Amino acid sequence: MVLFPVLINIPPPMLVDDTADRSYWKDHGGNLQHFHSSQAWDSLRVRNDKVDWVDAVWFSQCIPRHSFHVWLVIRNKLKTQDRMSIGEAGSATNLALMCCPLCAYDRDSRDHLFFQCAYASEVWKTVRDWVDMGNVNNTWDSVMGWLVNSANTRHLGGVVCKILVGAATYYIWQERNNRLFSRLQRSPDILSQVILSSVRLKLMGFRIMKHPDHMKIMDRWQISKKNLTEDPG
């Protein structure tokens, strides 16, 4: 009571002998609900305004690890060289000598890696030709503008674009880390095929309604028509 004087003013619970005890939780709106961990989390979590890109990152058809990575990219939370302190780098000299592991030119950063680096730019130009993103150049601002404008799309073509952006950023970052920590290297052509294969594998699990636009997409990605289902309408 000394530590928490507010407890003095809380009335004791009324016990009913012939009724089983139950745990209740007061939700965010102040209403008593049956206790669930989800209710507790929803009441305790910090709330911010909904961002306009959320549905471009988190959507039902996404690849979760890719979406989590895109979220980190958008928030600029990756451990890129431009965000490393002198203490983390070891010394000011080591920091000054750092350069992009992909192109060996300039220090890597979010905007450099996605996709202004010569290596990443070549990969991006290859993979974007497989989707309707020909007007999205190799700058992160351009990619971000597309994500915001297309966040709520449910059209198959738009969904494939969102999956492709996630795969491209994920594997570019993976290649960067491979070269930095293990010296393994893949050419831009090989990495492009890894990205495209990842997207294609995801599409193979879709059940898609028969529609001329959908059939064109399936043909482009060389996916069997058995994945197409009849339109219930």
Tab-separated table of C-alpha atoms in Angstrom:
chain	number	residue	atom	x	y	z
A	1	MET	CA	0.000	0.000	0.000
A	2	VAL	CA	2.914	2.321	0.683
A	3	LEU	CA	4.294	1.734	-2.801
A	4	PHE	CA	0.907	1.895	-4.542
A	5	PRO	CA	-1.449	4.141	-2.509
A	6	VAL	CA	-4.010	4.084	-5.296
A	7	LEU	CA	-4.804	0.484	-4.319
A	8	ILE	CA	-6.432	1.762	-1.108
A	9	ASN	CA	-9.313	3.219	-3.131
A	10	ILE	CA	-10.015	0.041	-5.105
A	11	PRO	CA	-13.080	-1.748	-3.703
A	12	PRO	CA	-12.516	-5.419	-2.850
A	13	PRO	CA	-14.115	-7.935	-5.239
A	14	MET	CA	-17.480	-9.418	-4.290
A	15	LEU	CA	-17.181	-13.216	-4.124
A	16	VAL	CA	-20.168	-15.404	-4.998
A	17	ASP	CA	-19.911	-18.827	-3.399
A	18	ASP	CA	-21.811	-20.839	-6.021
A	19	THR	CA	-20.186	-19.194	-9.078
A	20	ALA	CA	-16.844	-20.131	-10.659
A	21	ASP	CA	-14.177	-17.438	-10.655
A	22	ARG	CA	-13.460	-15.761	-13.991
A	23	SER	CA	-10.765	-13.385	-15.132
A	24	TYR	CA	-11.908	-10.238	-16.929
A	25	TRP	CA	-9.958	-7.539	-18.703
A	26	LYS	CA	-11.017	-3.961	-19.270
A	27	ASP	CA	-10.404	-3.296	-22.955
A	28	HIS	CA	-9.164	-0.137	-24.646
A	29	GLY	CA	-12.690	1.259	-24.617
A	30	GLY	CA	-13.163	0.608	-20.888
A	31	ASN	CA	-15.472	-2.393	-21.367
A	32	LEU	CA	-15.066	-5.606	-19.379
A	33	GLN	CA	-14.196	-8.579	-21.579
A	34	HIS	CA	-13.206	-12.176	-20.987
A	35	PHE	CA	-9.435	-12.118	-20.595
A	36	HIS	CA	-7.346	-12.960	-23.654
A	37	SER	CA	-3.710	-12.176	-24.236
A	38	SER	CA	-4.713	-10.429	-27.473
A	39	GLN	CA	-7.034	-8.112	-25.487
A	40	ALA	CA	-4.243	-7.327	-23.038
A	41	TRP	CA	-1.772	-6.558	-25.834
A	42	ASP	CA	-4.295	-4.395	-27.668
A	43	SER	CA	-4.853	-2.363	-24.505
A	44	LEU	CA	-1.177	-1.993	-23.569
A	45	ARG	CA	0.476	-1.416	-26.947
A	46	VAL	CA	1.623	1.990	-28.087
A	47	ARG	CA	-0.692	3.392	-30.766
A	48	ASN	CA	0.344	5.598	-33.656
A	49	ASP	CA	-1.455	6.862	-36.711
A	50	LYS	CA	-1.827	4.313	-39.503
A	51	VAL	CA	0.826	4.837	-42.174
A	52	ASP	CA	-0.177	5.031	-45.821
A	53	TRP	CA	2.152	2.196	-46.887
A	54	VAL	CA	1.015	-0.452	-44.394
A	55	ASP	CA	-1.055	-2.472	-46.898
A	56	ALA	CA	1.833	-2.493	-49.354
A	57	VAL	CA	4.008	-4.253	-46.767
A	58	TRP	CA	1.574	-6.435	-44.816
A	59	PHE	CA	-0.994	-8.189	-47.016
A	60	SER	CA	-2.426	-11.696	-47.032
A	61	GLN	CA	-0.317	-12.944	-49.969
A	62	CYS	CA	3.002	-11.544	-48.709
A	63	ILE	CA	6.120	-13.547	-47.861
A	64	PRO	CA	6.423	-12.673	-44.140
A	65	ARG	CA	10.223	-12.502	-43.873
A	66	HIS	CA	10.324	-10.290	-46.978
A	67	SER	CA	7.619	-8.004	-45.604
A	68	PHE	CA	9.444	-7.682	-42.292
A	69	HIS	CA	12.575	-6.717	-44.199
A	70	VAL	CA	10.695	-4.111	-46.288
A	71	TRP	CA	9.353	-2.662	-43.030
A	72	LEU	CA	12.935	-2.284	-41.792
A	73	VAL	CA	13.962	-0.670	-45.085
A	74	ILE	CA	11.101	1.836	-44.978
A	75	ARG	CA	11.933	2.710	-41.366
A	76	ASN	CA	15.628	2.952	-42.344
A	77	LYS	CA	16.569	0.554	-39.547
A	78	LEU	CA	19.045	-1.653	-41.407
A	79	LYS	CA	22.617	-1.653	-40.123
A	80	THR	CA	24.029	0.120	-43.160
A	81	GLN	CA	27.435	1.744	-43.110
A	82	ASP	CA	26.053	5.275	-43.063
A	83	ARG	CA	24.276	4.492	-39.767
A	84	MET	CA	27.246	2.889	-38.039
A	85	SER	CA	28.991	4.927	-35.382
A	86	ILE	CA	32.762	5.287	-35.222
A	87	GLY	CA	32.755	3.113	-32.114
A	88	GLU	CA	30.925	0.286	-33.918
A	89	ALA	CA	33.232	0.520	-36.907
A	90	GLY	CA	36.314	0.229	-34.709
A	91	SER	CA	37.989	3.499	-35.646
A	92	ALA	CA	37.509	6.607	-37.714
A	93	THR	CA	40.015	5.234	-40.228
A	94	ASN	CA	38.095	1.980	-40.702
A	95	LEU	CA	34.860	3.922	-41.138
A	96	ALA	CA	36.419	6.140	-43.774
A	97	LEU	CA	37.636	3.085	-45.711
A	98	MET	CA	34.204	1.465	-45.874
A	99	CYS	CA	32.559	1.110	-49.260
A	100	CYS	CA	29.552	-0.698	-50.682
A	101	PRO	CA	30.257	-4.468	-50.811
A	102	LEU	CA	28.191	-4.738	-54.014
A	103	CYS	CA	29.786	-2.084	-56.197
A	104	ALA	CA	32.883	-1.048	-54.180
A	105	TYR	CA	31.873	2.554	-54.688
A	106	ASP	CA	30.464	4.915	-52.053
A	107	ARG	CA	29.398	3.884	-48.547
A	108	ASP	CA	26.302	1.722	-48.520
A	109	SER	CA	23.063	3.255	-47.291
A	110	ARG	CA	19.366	2.542	-47.653
A	111	ASP	CA	19.032	4.756	-50.735
A	112	HIS	CA	22.278	3.479	-52.252
A	113	LEU	CA	21.419	-0.212	-51.881
A	114	PHE	CA	17.798	0.126	-53.078
A	115	PHE	CA	18.641	0.528	-55.925
A	116	GLN	CA	21.179	3.157	-56.972
A	117	CYS	CA	24.220	0.949	-56.501
A	118	ALA	CA	25.425	-0.184	-59.952
A	119	TYR	CA	24.963	-3.852	-58.994
A	120	ALA	CA	21.546	-3.372	-57.374
A	121	SER	CA	20.392	-1.109	-60.202
A	122	GLU	CA	21.159	-3.817	-62.750
A	123	VAL	CA	19.204	-6.363	-60.708
A	124	TRP	CA	16.257	-3.994	-60.271
A	125	LYS	CA	16.061	-3.155	-63.980
A	126	THR	CA	15.969	-6.876	-64.789
A	127	VAL	CA	13.283	-7.938	-62.315
A	128	ARG	CA	10.962	-4.945	-62.719
A	129	ASP	CA	10.507	-5.842	-66.402
A	130	TRP	CA	8.560	-8.905	-65.234
A	131	VAL	CA	5.868	-6.733	-63.670
A	132	ASP	CA	4.097	-3.466	-64.422
A	133	MET	CA	6.727	-1.263	-62.777
A	134	GLY	CA	8.509	0.079	-65.840
A	135	ASN	CA	7.924	3.662	-64.672
A	136	VAL	CA	9.530	3.002	-61.259
A	137	ASN	CA	13.182	3.991	-61.492
A	138	ASN	CA	16.064	2.856	-59.283
A	139	THR	CA	15.579	5.428	-56.503
A	140	TRP	CA	13.989	4.496	-53.193
A	141	ASP	CA	11.731	7.551	-53.410
A	142	SER	CA	10.321	6.210	-56.677
A	143	VAL	CA	9.790	2.732	-55.198
A	144	MET	CA	8.212	4.242	-52.087
A	145	GLY	CA	5.898	6.396	-54.192
A	146	TRP	CA	4.682	3.299	-56.009
A	147	LEU	CA	4.147	1.426	-52.712
A	148	VAL	CA	2.026	4.254	-51.311
A	149	ASN	CA	-0.056	4.646	-54.466
A	150	SER	CA	-0.608	0.899	-54.845
A	151	ALA	CA	-0.911	-0.070	-51.178
A	152	ASN	CA	-4.585	-1.044	-51.349
A	153	THR	CA	-4.559	-2.799	-54.706
A	154	ARG	CA	-6.119	-6.266	-54.848
A	155	HIS	CA	-5.504	-6.747	-58.549
A	156	LEU	CA	-3.248	-9.741	-59.155
A	157	GLY	CA	-0.746	-7.645	-61.085
A	158	GLY	CA	-0.403	-5.191	-58.194
A	159	VAL	CA	-0.042	-8.007	-55.657
A	160	VAL	CA	2.758	-9.549	-57.734
A	161	CYS	CA	4.504	-6.157	-57.814
A	162	LYS	CA	4.390	-5.910	-54.028
A	163	ILE	CA	5.786	-9.427	-53.667
A	164	LEU	CA	8.559	-8.569	-56.132
A	165	VAL	CA	9.597	-5.425	-54.227
A	166	GLY	CA	9.826	-7.478	-51.035
A	167	ALA	CA	11.905	-10.200	-52.691
A	168	ALA	CA	14.221	-7.698	-54.422
A	169	THR	CA	15.058	-5.780	-51.246
A	170	TYR	CA	15.450	-8.995	-49.227
A	171	TYR	CA	17.893	-10.669	-51.608
A	172	ILE	CA	19.870	-7.499	-52.332
A	173	TRP	CA	20.457	-7.178	-48.581
A	174	GLN	CA	21.311	-10.881	-48.356
A	175	GLU	CA	23.874	-10.508	-51.154
A	176	ARG	CA	25.352	-7.468	-49.430
A	177	ASN	CA	25.796	-9.435	-46.198
A	178	ASN	CA	27.186	-12.496	-48.006
A	179	ARG	CA	29.905	-10.406	-49.597
A	180	LEU	CA	30.652	-8.584	-46.377
A	181	PHE	CA	30.840	-11.575	-44.038
A	182	SER	CA	31.476	-14.708	-46.130
A	183	ARG	CA	32.910	-13.453	-49.436
A	184	LEU	CA	30.287	-15.402	-51.380
A	185	GLN	CA	29.301	-13.585	-54.567
A	186	ARG	CA	26.562	-13.945	-57.150
A	187	SER	CA	26.366	-12.058	-60.417
A	188	PRO	CA	23.445	-9.655	-61.020
A	189	ASP	CA	21.938	-12.163	-63.474
A	190	ILE	CA	22.050	-15.001	-60.958
A	191	LEU	CA	20.584	-12.878	-58.159
A	192	SER	CA	17.842	-11.674	-60.503
A	193	GLN	CA	16.902	-15.301	-61.162
A	194	VAL	CA	16.846	-16.008	-57.405
A	195	ILE	CA	14.387	-13.120	-56.932
A	196	LEU	CA	12.199	-14.169	-59.854
A	197	SER	CA	12.192	-17.805	-58.705
A	198	SER	CA	11.083	-16.729	-55.234
A	199	VAL	CA	8.174	-14.731	-56.676
A	200	ARG	CA	7.231	-17.517	-59.070
A	201	LEU	CA	7.224	-20.096	-56.267
A	202	LYS	CA	4.857	-17.890	-54.281
A	203	LEU	CA	2.545	-17.470	-57.272
A	204	MET	CA	2.397	-21.227	-57.815
A	205	GLY	CA	0.543	-21.508	-54.506
A	206	PHE	CA	-2.194	-19.045	-55.522
A	207	ARG	CA	-5.708	-20.091	-56.527
A	208	ILE	CA	-6.536	-17.559	-59.220
A	209	MET	CA	-9.844	-16.828	-60.948
A	210	LYS	CA	-9.922	-17.281	-64.717
A	211	HIS	CA	-9.583	-13.872	-66.286
A	212	PRO	CA	-7.697	-12.705	-69.398
A	213	ASP	CA	-5.405	-10.460	-67.327
A	214	HIS	CA	-4.677	-13.276	-64.902
A	215	MET	CA	-3.906	-15.702	-67.716
A	216	LYS	CA	-1.387	-13.250	-69.184
A	217	ILE	CA	0.348	-13.037	-65.818
A	218	MET	CA	0.404	-16.827	-65.491
A	219	ASP	CA	1.871	-17.135	-69.005
A	220	ARG	CA	4.532	-14.525	-68.226
A	221	TRP	CA	5.604	-16.423	-65.119
A	222	GLN	CA	5.258	-19.815	-66.854
A	223	ILE	CA	2.797	-21.184	-64.312
A	224	SER	CA	0.420	-24.025	-65.131
A	225	LYS	CA	-3.205	-23.141	-65.894
A	226	LYS	CA	-4.336	-25.750	-63.364
A	227	ASN	CA	-3.913	-23.008	-60.752
A	228	LEU	CA	-6.794	-21.108	-62.368
A	229	THR	CA	-10.324	-21.609	-60.998
A	230	GLU	CA	-13.691	-20.735	-62.452
A	231	ASP	CA	-15.118	-17.308	-61.647
A	232	PRO	CA	-18.064	-17.925	-59.272
A	233	GLY	CA	-19.787	-14.876	-60.712
